[in-house]
Amino acid sequence: MIPAAFDYVRATSADEAISLIGEHGEDAKFLAGGHSLLPLMKLRLAQPSVLVDIGRVSDLSYIRDAGDHIAIGALTRHMDVERSPLLAEHVPLLAHAAGHVGDPQVRHRGTLGGTIAHADPASDLPATTLALGATYVAQGPNGTREIAAADFYQGFLESALAADEMLTEIRVPKMGGAGWSFQKFNRRAQDWAIVGVAAWRRNGDSGVALVNMGSTPILASSVSGALAQGASIADAAQLAAAEAEPQSDLNASPEYRVHLAKVLVRRALEQASA
Amino acid sequence: MTDLQDRPAAVLGSRLLRREDPALLTGEAKYTNDLNVPGALHLVVVRSPYAHARITSVDVSAALDVPGVVAAYSGADLATVWAAPMPCAWPVTADMKNPAHYPLAVGKAAYVGDGVACVLATSDTAARDAAELIDVQYEPLEAVVDLEDALSDRVVIHDDLGTNKSYQWDLKIEGEPGQVDAAFAAAAYTVSERYVQQRLIPVAMEPRAVCAVPQPFGGDITMYSSTQVPHILKVMSALTLGIPEHQLRVVCPSVGGGFGSKLNVYAEELLCLALARKHGVPVRWNETRSENHVATIQGRGQIQHIELAADADGKLTAVRVRLLADMGAYLQLVTPGIPLLGAFLYAGVYDLPLAYDFSCTSVFTTLTPTDAYRGAGRPEATYAIERAMDALADTMGIDPMELRQRNFIRKEQFPYTAMTGLVYDSGDHEAAASKAAELADYAGVRARQAAQNVPGAKKVVGIGQASYFEMCGLAPSRVLASLNYSAGGWEAATVRVLPTNKIQVVTGTAPHGQGHETSWSMIVAEKLGVSPDDVDVLHSDTAIAPLGLDTYGSRSLPVGGVAIAMACDKVIDKAKKIAAHQLEADEADLEFAAGTFSVKGTPDRSLPLAAIAFEAFTAHNLPDGMEPNLEAHTTYDPPNFSWPFGTHICTVEVDTETGHVEVLQYVAVDDCGVQVNPLIVEGQVHGGVIQGLAQALFEEAVYDSDGNLKSGTLAEYLVPAASDVPSLTLGHTVTPSPTNQLGVKGIGEAGTIGAAPAVINAIVDALSHLGVRDMPMPASPHTVWNAINAAQHTTNGASK
Ligand SMILES: Cc1cc2nc3c(=O)[nH]c(=O)nc-3n(C[C@H](O)[C@H](O)[C@H](O)COP(=O)(O)OP(=O)(O)OC[C@H]3O[C@@H](n4cnc5c(N)ncnc54)[C@H](O)[C@@H]3O)c2cc1C
């Protein structure tokens, strides 16, 4: 299909983008990689009146060592996340998961900030950064603020970002050698996960988050809680869906999703513990 | 010596790269929608969002206000434009019910996607925006989605027909009256199975596109269309619109695949023609991918009941089939005939006595019309018999490979007159099956399975087989008449030797990805002793190739390719007369090899075709009474269908925890007789197998109970990509067809026919120790998981 008519402006810096969004009001939208927004516009499910293109705000495309965490600019493409030696060393789970987003075209266009701001529960990297305990940095007309991943996802495609706020940076704690696993269960390699699991484990600590198991990415705190209290992997995995509210679609019923989550969490924890 | 040096290396059978590919792969090929047609108006069709609704009003006024919009019409506005309803060329029975079907619906919409209004504008975008403003008021009615529900006539879709049943078609063949019933009564083993052939969306890479261009004076009109059937389209469009046929020309630019979905006469083709004539300017239409999912025909859509009777050795003694086929909302070009293309194949490749009882009932639903889709009727039939053979083997407790071996029609029985009266030209099923078994390491997989498929195993292995016959190159024409098919089965060819010994071939086939230009040039090169590069193949334009019956049903090579070989023979005959005249020799003393005529025993007395071609052109010294120029025309009506065959074997591993199926190996051994170009044959098998595998594992047009397509985009309709399918292990055997001079058979659909049953047999085999006896298609992880759960539930329940 062809999108409804819209206006287009291009920003060259975060400041400019934020003032342009403020200027154009309610119906204006940021355009990053366009790989979530444009499909919706083509189906006319989204009809923004103005697109503020931030795709060329190149100073927001970076991956830096910031001591206890890695700082990633919001406009960093999935492909750069996947191939980053810095991430491979300190946050291998994120680099690996980024390699499972869509297909190469999608990974060359889509941005880390875009996928997080879009807050799609079926996307891989919101859940992965949630499992890793990331912090997101948002900039608005009145300055910047930090939002914990655990507080960010508020509903289906809804985040804590205000309409005039732009996500500028993703801060991911270094994994410090933790074991990890990313399980993506789908029917075709290019597809969104039917259920996905991002997990890491280091001594008594762990982080487990679920993809496509509710209206937001889901932090499986019950699993981590059980592990911390010494539960076996098999027993902890039985709690995989405790926080989830899975939907039904052409690929899976809620019951099947719950079953898959348990199997995949068990496999993920086994792999992370190996 | 010179003789040998001049001889080109054998062309036929070589892996010549396709001459079509450079343009296709570099994006240089021009498709219908790439044509630059100044002044063309863009057509957009407004489609019903309801599966079944009365159209109470259509108000186009708001659309007319959009800048760039030239006109907008409701179905009623155009009602007088049509000389006849849209064509159905296959009235399978005399009393078949066929609802009147017009390019835009009037009064009632009968499926989601049914055209109800249209708009013409100077740009595509203006037309699309305006289409959203056309106000159609509907009174929704109940949808009819389920075939058994349709048959009950609870809701009748076409009021004037009074029923949803289109026809019933029976084929009962018995050596003596009551033989089928008697065989079932006396059988040592019987199976009774129900299979569902889900609806499939063909998803040609290029959606449809049309552009109708009227000439400024005189009434001639040219239609460019992304179609497989320019010739049939020309005849049918002329009849439907009352255009004098000689004033209508149909041209296909590059066509990006069809798989049967472009073997049709579509509403948009007729709308473009009608509106171009009405407005006196070119009118073009291009289909969006979302439209393609609802407005282009779909494939399959059948419920199959098959019963087999067998004696104590497992030899089949009778086959009974009850088919319920989904026509969709209307009959498109060959919709009703599709199930009947399978009607003759439900006994598969087995030696069945005269005890066959087939009946097909076809019903209307409020869904997109069905029609030909790769294999058309034959994959469905092969699926049913090959799945039922596995069920029979399971009932008997013997290996399914062994059961097939006991039932195969033997090599020495060919040509084999089947119980249906059709004659299978040639075959060797044992050879194909044993070659496939060897490539698949059948015994090895069985051993691995015995070790691996233990109670509680999380990964289990299965192996499945399908042996098939494909019936292709429908012919001769008089047999098609007996099936009430409205066209013939012939194909036309012209071979023209130009003065400089370059060759022009005109073919009535209409390639849309098959590589005919390459293959046909190879046939001519082999026959006339020239290089394939010296042969140009003209096609897909009814002004250049006025005679033809197009490309579908794996007919192009066994009919069209053979016609070209025959035209070459005529050229050689004429050239021989000229050579005899020039060499002052007797025709009977001349031989033709490597493009040169020579006197037998006196090789230095020779004349190359090049010299003869120039002679024929100048006509300075031809035999008395001979017409100048060197060309010949043939129309070939084959004496029989061609019968490719083969065996496919699939090995899978199933994750019993998640239901995920991984294809470990896929072996296809196909026999299409003599191979003109093995590279192209392999390409056809690759594509065909993947399409069959896609039906088995991925694809389904899913509708909700209101008749809405839930798999309306390529995010939900899962066409597998390269990363989702296995590498294929291909083998072949060569059993020439005795009915044509090239010994060739078709190969376009074979892969699709073999694949789905091989894959599903493998999955059921992997899970049989868990009590799983059948697996619906597509075998998605969820479906497999459900089947395992259901079987275990039954087993547990039974043991309590
Ligand atoms: C065929 C296909 C397959 C895909 N498969 C997968 C998959 O398997 N897994 C997966 O996780 N994803 C998948 N995706 C989605 C892909 O990852 C998207 O690129 C990503 O989700 C969005 O990033 P983007 O940069 O393209 O965002 P855009 O589409 O440009 O924007 C998305 C939304 O976020 C907003 N936005 C973007 N950037 C910012 C910002 N910095 N601050 C505030 N708001 C912002 C936009 O206004 C918009 O509302 C797929 C996409 C396609 C087209």
Coordinates of C-alpha atoms in Angstrom, one line a residue, chain B residues 236-650:
Chain B
M236 CA -11.9 -14.5 -23.9
S237 CA -11.6 -10.7 -23.6
A238 CA -12.8 -10.2 -27.1
L239 CA -15.9 -12.3 -26.3
T240 CA -16.6 -10.7 -23.0
L241 CA -16.3 -7.2 -24.3
G242 CA -17.5 -7.6 -27.8
I243 CA -14.2 -6.4 -29.2
P244 CA -13.6 -7.8 -32.7
E245 CA -10.8 -10.3 -32.0
H246 CA -8.6 -9.1 -34.8
Q247 CA -8.5 -5.6 -33.2
L248 CA -7.3 -6.9 -29.9
R249 CA -3.6 -7.6 -29.3
V250 CA -2.3 -9.0 -26.0
V251 CA 1.4 -8.5 -25.1
C252 CA 3.2 -9.9 -22.0
P253 CA 6.3 -8.0 -21.0
S254 CA 8.5 -9.9 -18.6
V255 CA 6.2 -11.8 -16.3
G256 CA 7.4 -12.4 -12.7
G257 CA 6.0 -15.8 -12.1
G258 CA 2.4 -17.1 -12.1
F259 CA 2.2 -20.7 -10.7
G260 CA -1.2 -20.9 -12.2
S261 CA -2.5 -17.6 -10.7
K262 CA -2.0 -15.8 -14.0
L263 CA -3.8 -18.5 -16.0
N264 CA -7.0 -16.5 -15.9
V265 CA -9.1 -13.7 -17.2
Y266 CA -9.4 -11.2 -14.5
A267 CA -11.8 -8.4 -13.7
E268 CA -9.0 -5.8 -13.9
E269 CA -8.0 -6.8 -17.4
L270 CA -11.5 -6.4 -18.6
L271 CA -12.0 -3.1 -16.7
C272 CA -8.8 -1.7 -18.2
L273 CA -9.9 -2.7 -21.7
A274 CA -13.4 -1.4 -21.2
L275 CA -12.4 1.9 -19.6
A276 CA -9.6 2.5 -22.1
R277 CA -12.2 2.2 -24.9
K278 CA -14.7 4.3 -23.1
H279 CA -12.2 7.1 -22.4
G280 CA -10.1 6.8 -25.5
V281 CA -6.9 6.9 -23.4
P282 CA -4.6 4.2 -22.0
V283 CA -5.8 2.8 -18.6
R284 CA -3.4 0.9 -16.3
W285 CA -3.8 -1.0 -13.1
N286 CA -1.3 -2.5 -10.8
E287 CA -2.0 -4.8 -7.9
T288 CA -0.6 -4.1 -4.4
R289 CA 0.6 -7.1 -2.5
S290 CA -2.3 -6.9 -0.1
E291 CA -4.7 -6.9 -3.0
N292 CA -2.9 -9.9 -4.5
H293 CA -3.8 -11.8 -1.3
V294 CA -7.5 -11.4 -1.8
A295 CA -8.1 -10.5 -5.5
T296 CA -6.0 -13.1 -7.2
I297 CA -7.2 -16.7 -7.2
Q298 CA -6.1 -19.0 -4.5
G299 CA -5.1 -22.7 -4.8
R300 CA -6.2 -26.0 -3.2
G301 CA -9.2 -25.8 -0.8
Q302 CA -10.5 -29.4 -0.6
I303 CA -11.6 -31.9 1.9
Q304 CA -10.7 -35.4 0.9
H305 CA -12.1 -38.7 2.0
I306 CA -10.1 -41.6 0.7
E307 CA -10.6 -45.3 1.4
L308 CA -8.3 -48.1 0.3
A309 CA -9.0 -51.8 0.2
A310 CA -6.1 -54.2 0.1
D311 CA -5.6 -58.0 0.2
A312 CA -3.5 -59.8 2.8
D313 CA -0.3 -58.9 0.9
G314 CA -1.3 -55.3 0.9
K315 CA -2.1 -55.3 -2.9
L316 CA -4.7 -52.6 -3.5
T317 CA -8.0 -54.0 -4.6
A318 CA -10.1 -50.8 -4.6
V319 CA -10.0 -47.1 -4.1
R320 CA -12.9 -44.9 -3.1
V321 CA -12.7 -41.1 -3.0
R322 CA -15.2 -38.5 -1.9
L323 CA -14.0 -34.9 -2.5
L324 CA -15.5 -31.7 -1.4
A325 CA -14.0 -28.8 -3.3
D326 CA -14.1 -25.1 -2.5
M327 CA -14.8 -23.0 -5.6
G328 CA -14.8 -19.8 -3.7
A329 CA -17.4 -17.1 -4.5
Y330 CA -17.4 -17.5 -8.3
L331 CA -16.1 -19.7 -11.1
Q332 CA -13.0 -18.2 -12.6
L333 CA -11.5 -19.4 -15.9
V334 CA -10.9 -23.1 -15.0
T335 CA -12.0 -23.3 -11.4
P336 CA -14.4 -26.2 -11.7
G337 CA -11.9 -28.4 -13.6
I338 CA -9.1 -28.2 -11.0
P339 CA -10.3 -31.1 -8.8
L340 CA -10.9 -33.2 -11.9
L341 CA -7.3 -32.9 -13.0
G342 CA -6.7 -35.0 -9.9
A343 CA -9.6 -37.3 -10.4
F344 CA -7.6 -39.8 -12.5
L345 CA -4.7 -39.9 -10.1
Y346 CA -6.1 -41.1 -6.8
A347 CA -4.7 -44.6 -7.4
G348 CA -1.3 -43.0 -7.7
V349 CA 1.5 -45.1 -9.2
Y350 CA -0.1 -48.4 -8.3
D351 CA -1.5 -51.3 -10.3
L352 CA -5.2 -51.1 -9.4
P353 CA -7.8 -53.5 -10.7
L354 CA -11.0 -52.0 -12.2
A355 CA -12.3 -50.9 -8.9
Y356 CA -12.2 -47.1 -8.6
D357 CA -15.0 -44.9 -7.3
F358 CA -14.4 -41.2 -7.4
S359 CA -16.9 -38.5 -6.7
C360 CA -16.3 -34.7 -6.4
T361 CA -18.8 -32.3 -5.1
S362 CA -18.0 -28.6 -5.5
V363 CA -19.4 -25.8 -3.5
F364 CA -19.4 -22.0 -3.4
T365 CA -18.1 -20.2 -0.3
T366 CA -17.9 -16.5 0.4
L367 CA -14.1 -16.5 -0.2
T368 CA -11.7 -15.6 -3.0
P369 CA -12.3 -17.9 -6.0
T370 CA -9.9 -20.8 -6.3
D371 CA -8.3 -21.9 -9.5
A372 CA -5.1 -23.5 -10.9
Y373 CA -2.1 -23.4 -8.5
R374 CA 1.1 -25.3 -9.3
G375 CA 0.1 -28.9 -9.8
A376 CA -3.7 -28.1 -9.9
G377 CA -5.6 -31.1 -8.6
R378 CA -2.6 -33.4 -8.9
P379 CA -0.8 -32.5 -5.7
E380 CA -4.0 -32.9 -3.9
A381 CA -4.6 -36.4 -5.4
T382 CA -1.1 -37.5 -4.8
Y383 CA -1.2 -36.2 -1.2
A384 CA -4.3 -38.3 -0.5
I385 CA -3.1 -41.6 -2.0
E386 CA 0.5 -41.2 -0.6
R387 CA -0.7 -40.4 2.8
A388 CA -3.3 -43.2 2.7
M389 CA -0.6 -45.7 1.6
D390 CA 1.4 -44.8 4.7
A391 CA -1.7 -45.3 6.8
L392 CA -2.3 -48.7 5.2
A393 CA 1.4 -49.7 5.8
D394 CA 0.9 -48.6 9.4
T395 CA -2.3 -50.7 9.7
M396 CA -0.5 -53.7 8.3
G397 CA 2.6 -53.1 10.3
I398 CA 4.9 -53.1 7.3
D399 CA 7.4 -50.6 6.1
P400 CA 5.7 -48.1 3.7
M401 CA 8.5 -48.5 1.2
E402 CA 7.8 -52.2 1.1
L403 CA 4.1 -51.6 0.6
R404 CA 4.7 -49.3 -2.3
Q405 CA 7.1 -51.8 -3.9
R406 CA 4.4 -54.5 -3.8
N407 CA 1.9 -52.2 -5.6
F408 CA 4.0 -50.3 -8.2
I409 CA 3.0 -50.6 -11.8
R410 CA 6.0 -52.6 -13.1
K411 CA 8.4 -51.3 -15.7
E412 CA 7.4 -54.0 -18.1
Q413 CA 3.7 -53.1 -17.9
F414 CA 4.3 -49.8 -19.8
P415 CA 2.7 -48.4 -21.8
Y416 CA 0.1 -49.1 -19.1
T417 CA -3.6 -48.7 -19.6
A418 CA -4.9 -47.5 -16.3
M419 CA -8.3 -48.4 -15.0
T420 CA -9.4 -44.9 -16.0
G421 CA -8.6 -45.7 -19.6
L422 CA -5.7 -43.3 -19.7
V423 CA -2.5 -44.7 -21.0
Y424 CA 0.7 -44.1 -19.0
D425 CA 3.4 -43.7 -21.6
S426 CA 6.5 -44.9 -19.8
G427 CA 7.8 -45.3 -16.3
D428 CA 10.1 -47.2 -13.9
H429 CA 9.0 -46.6 -10.3
E430 CA 11.2 -49.2 -8.8
A431 CA 14.3 -47.6 -10.3
A432 CA 13.3 -44.1 -9.1
A433 CA 12.3 -45.4 -5.6
S434 CA 15.5 -47.4 -5.1
K435 CA 17.7 -44.5 -6.3
A436 CA 15.9 -42.2 -3.9
A437 CA 16.2 -44.7 -1.0
E438 CA 19.9 -45.0 -1.7
L439 CA 20.5 -41.2 -1.8
A440 CA 18.4 -40.8 1.4
D441 CA 20.2 -43.7 3.1
Y442 CA 16.8 -45.1 3.9
A443 CA 18.2 -48.1 5.8
G444 CA 20.6 -45.9 7.8
V445 CA 17.8 -43.5 8.8
R446 CA 15.6 -46.4 9.9
A447 CA 18.5 -47.7 12.1
R448 CA 19.1 -44.3 13.6
Q449 CA 15.4 -43.9 14.2
A450 CA 15.2 -47.2 16.1
A451 CA 18.0 -46.0 18.4
Q452 CA 16.7 -42.4 18.8
N453 CA 12.9 -42.6 19.0
V454 CA 12.7 -44.0 22.5
P455 CA 10.1 -43.1 25.0
G456 CA 10.7 -39.6 26.4
A457 CA 13.1 -38.6 23.5
K458 CA 13.1 -34.9 22.9
K459 CA 14.3 -35.1 19.3
V460 CA 12.9 -37.8 17.1
V461 CA 13.6 -38.8 13.6
G462 CA 11.2 -39.7 10.8
I463 CA 11.5 -40.6 7.1
G464 CA 8.7 -40.3 4.6
Q465 CA 8.3 -41.1 1.0
A466 CA 6.0 -40.1 -1.9
S467 CA 6.0 -41.7 -5.3
Y468 CA 4.0 -39.8 -7.9
F469 CA 2.8 -39.7 -11.4
E470 CA 2.1 -36.3 -12.9
M471 CA -0.3 -35.9 -15.8
C472 CA 0.9 -33.0 -17.9
G473 CA 0.7 -31.6 -21.4
L474 CA -3.1 -32.0 -21.5
A475 CA -3.9 -33.6 -24.9
P476 CA -5.1 -34.6 -27.4
S477 CA -7.7 -32.0 -27.9
R478 CA -10.5 -34.6 -28.4
V479 CA -9.8 -36.0 -24.9
L480 CA -10.1 -32.5 -23.5
A481 CA -13.5 -32.3 -25.3
S482 CA -14.6 -35.4 -23.4
L483 CA -13.8 -33.5 -20.2
N484 CA -15.8 -30.5 -21.4
Y485 CA -12.7 -28.3 -21.4
S486 CA -13.3 -25.4 -23.8
A487 CA -9.9 -25.2 -25.4
G488 CA -7.7 -27.6 -27.2
G489 CA -4.4 -29.1 -26.2
W490 CA -2.2 -28.2 -29.2
E491 CA 0.6 -25.8 -29.6
A492 CA 1.9 -23.9 -32.6
A493 CA 5.5 -23.1 -33.7
T494 CA 7.1 -21.4 -36.6
V495 CA 10.8 -21.8 -37.5
R496 CA 12.2 -19.3 -39.9
V497 CA 15.7 -19.5 -41.3
L498 CA 16.7 -15.9 -42.1
P499 CA 18.9 -15.2 -45.1
T500 CA 22.1 -15.1 -43.0
N501 CA 21.3 -18.4 -41.4
K502 CA 20.1 -16.8 -38.1
I503 CA 16.9 -18.5 -36.9
Q504 CA 13.7 -17.0 -35.7
V505 CA 11.4 -19.2 -33.7
V506 CA 7.9 -18.1 -33.0
T507 CA 6.2 -20.1 -30.2
G508 CA 2.7 -20.0 -28.7
T509 CA 4.1 -20.8 -25.3
A510 CA 4.1 -17.9 -22.8
P511 CA 7.1 -18.2 -20.5
H512 CA 7.0 -16.4 -17.2
G513 CA 10.2 -17.7 -15.5
Q514 CA 10.6 -21.1 -17.2
G515 CA 13.5 -20.2 -19.5
H516 CA 11.8 -21.1 -22.8
E517 CA 14.0 -18.8 -24.8
T518 CA 17.0 -20.9 -23.7
S519 CA 15.4 -24.3 -24.0
W520 CA 13.7 -23.6 -27.4
S521 CA 17.0 -22.3 -28.8
M522 CA 18.7 -25.5 -27.7
I523 CA 16.1 -27.7 -29.4
V524 CA 16.5 -25.7 -32.7
A525 CA 20.3 -25.7 -32.3
E526 CA 20.4 -29.4 -32.0
K527 CA 18.0 -30.0 -34.9
L528 CA 19.5 -27.5 -37.4
G529 CA 23.2 -27.7 -36.3
V530 CA 23.5 -24.0 -35.4
S531 CA 24.6 -22.4 -32.2
P532 CA 21.8 -21.6 -29.7
D533 CA 23.1 -18.0 -29.9
D534 CA 21.9 -17.8 -33.5
V535 CA 18.4 -18.6 -32.5
D536 CA 15.9 -15.9 -31.4
V537 CA 12.7 -17.0 -29.7
L538 CA 9.7 -14.7 -30.2
H539 CA 6.7 -15.2 -27.9
S540 CA 4.1 -13.6 -25.7
D541 CA 2.7 -11.1 -28.2
T542 CA -0.4 -12.1 -30.1
A543 CA 0.6 -9.9 -33.0
I544 CA 3.9 -11.7 -33.4
A545 CA 2.8 -15.2 -32.3
P546 CA -0.8 -15.2 -33.2
L547 CA -1.4 -18.9 -32.5
G548 CA -0.8 -20.5 -29.3
L549 CA -2.4 -22.0 -26.1
D550 CA 0.1 -20.6 -23.6
T551 CA 2.0 -21.9 -20.6
Y552 CA 0.4 -23.9 -17.8
G553 CA 0.1 -27.5 -16.7
S554 CA 3.7 -28.4 -17.5
R555 CA 2.7 -28.4 -21.2
S556 CA 5.3 -26.1 -22.8
L557 CA 8.0 -28.6 -23.5
P558 CA 6.1 -31.8 -24.3
V559 CA 3.7 -29.8 -26.5
G560 CA 5.3 -26.5 -27.6
G561 CA 8.9 -27.7 -27.6
V562 CA 8.0 -30.7 -29.6
A563 CA 6.1 -28.5 -32.1
I564 CA 9.3 -26.6 -32.6
A565 CA 11.3 -29.8 -33.3
M566 CA 8.6 -30.8 -35.8
A567 CA 8.8 -27.4 -37.5
C568 CA 12.6 -27.9 -37.7
D569 CA 11.9 -31.2 -39.5
K570 CA 9.8 -29.4 -42.0
V571 CA 12.5 -26.8 -42.6
I572 CA 15.1 -29.6 -43.0
D573 CA 12.7 -31.3 -45.6
K574 CA 12.5 -28.2 -47.6
A575 CA 16.2 -27.4 -47.3
K576 CA 16.9 -31.0 -48.4
K577 CA 15.0 -30.4 -51.7
I578 CA 17.0 -27.3 -52.3
A579 CA 20.3 -29.1 -51.5
A580 CA 19.4 -32.0 -53.8
H581 CA 18.7 -29.5 -56.5
Q582 CA 21.9 -27.6 -56.1
L583 CA 24.1 -30.7 -55.6
E584 CA 22.3 -32.5 -58.4
A585 CA 21.8 -35.4 -56.2
D586 CA 18.8 -37.6 -55.3
E587 CA 17.1 -36.5 -52.0
A588 CA 17.3 -40.0 -50.8
D589 CA 21.1 -39.9 -51.1
L590 CA 21.5 -36.9 -48.9
E591 CA 22.1 -36.9 -45.2
F592 CA 21.9 -33.9 -42.8
A593 CA 24.2 -33.6 -39.9
A594 CA 25.7 -30.6 -38.0
G595 CA 24.0 -28.2 -40.2
T596 CA 25.3 -29.6 -43.5
F597 CA 23.7 -31.7 -46.2
S598 CA 26.1 -34.1 -47.9
V599 CA 25.8 -36.9 -50.3
K600 CA 26.2 -40.2 -48.6
G601 CA 29.6 -41.7 -49.2
T602 CA 30.9 -38.5 -50.9
P603 CA 31.3 -36.1 -48.0
D604 CA 33.0 -33.4 -50.2
R605 CA 29.8 -33.0 -52.1
S606 CA 28.0 -31.0 -49.4
L607 CA 26.1 -27.8 -48.8
P608 CA 25.7 -26.1 -45.5
L609 CA 22.3 -24.8 -44.3
A610 CA 23.7 -21.3 -44.4
A611 CA 24.1 -21.5 -48.2
I612 CA 20.7 -23.0 -48.6
A613 CA 19.1 -20.2 -46.5
F614 CA 20.6 -17.6 -48.8
E615 CA 19.4 -19.5 -51.8
A616 CA 15.9 -19.7 -50.5
F617 CA 16.0 -15.9 -49.9
T618 CA 17.3 -14.9 -53.3
A619 CA 15.2 -17.6 -55.0
H620 CA 17.6 -17.5 -57.9
N621 CA 17.9 -21.2 -58.3
L622 CA 15.2 -23.1 -56.5
P623 CA 13.5 -26.3 -57.7
D624 CA 10.7 -25.7 -60.1
G625 CA 7.5 -24.6 -58.4
M626 CA 9.1 -24.2 -55.0
E627 CA 8.1 -21.1 -52.9
P628 CA 11.0 -18.8 -51.8
N629 CA 12.2 -18.6 -48.2
L630 CA 12.9 -21.2 -45.7
E631 CA 10.4 -21.4 -42.9
A632 CA 7.9 -23.9 -41.6
H633 CA 4.9 -23.8 -39.3
T634 CA 3.5 -26.7 -37.2
T635 CA 0.5 -27.0 -35.0
Y636 CA 1.0 -30.1 -32.9
D637 CA -1.7 -31.9 -31.1
P638 CA 0.0 -34.7 -29.0
P639 CA -1.5 -38.2 -29.0
N640 CA -1.4 -38.4 -25.2
F641 CA -0.6 -36.6 -22.0
S642 CA 3.0 -36.9 -20.8
W643 CA 3.6 -38.8 -17.6
P644 CA 6.6 -37.7 -15.6
F645 CA 7.1 -39.6 -12.3
G646 CA 9.5 -40.0 -9.4
T647 CA 10.0 -40.6 -5.8
H648 CA 10.8 -38.1 -3.1
I649 CA 12.1 -39.0 0.3
C650 CA 12.2 -36.6 3.2

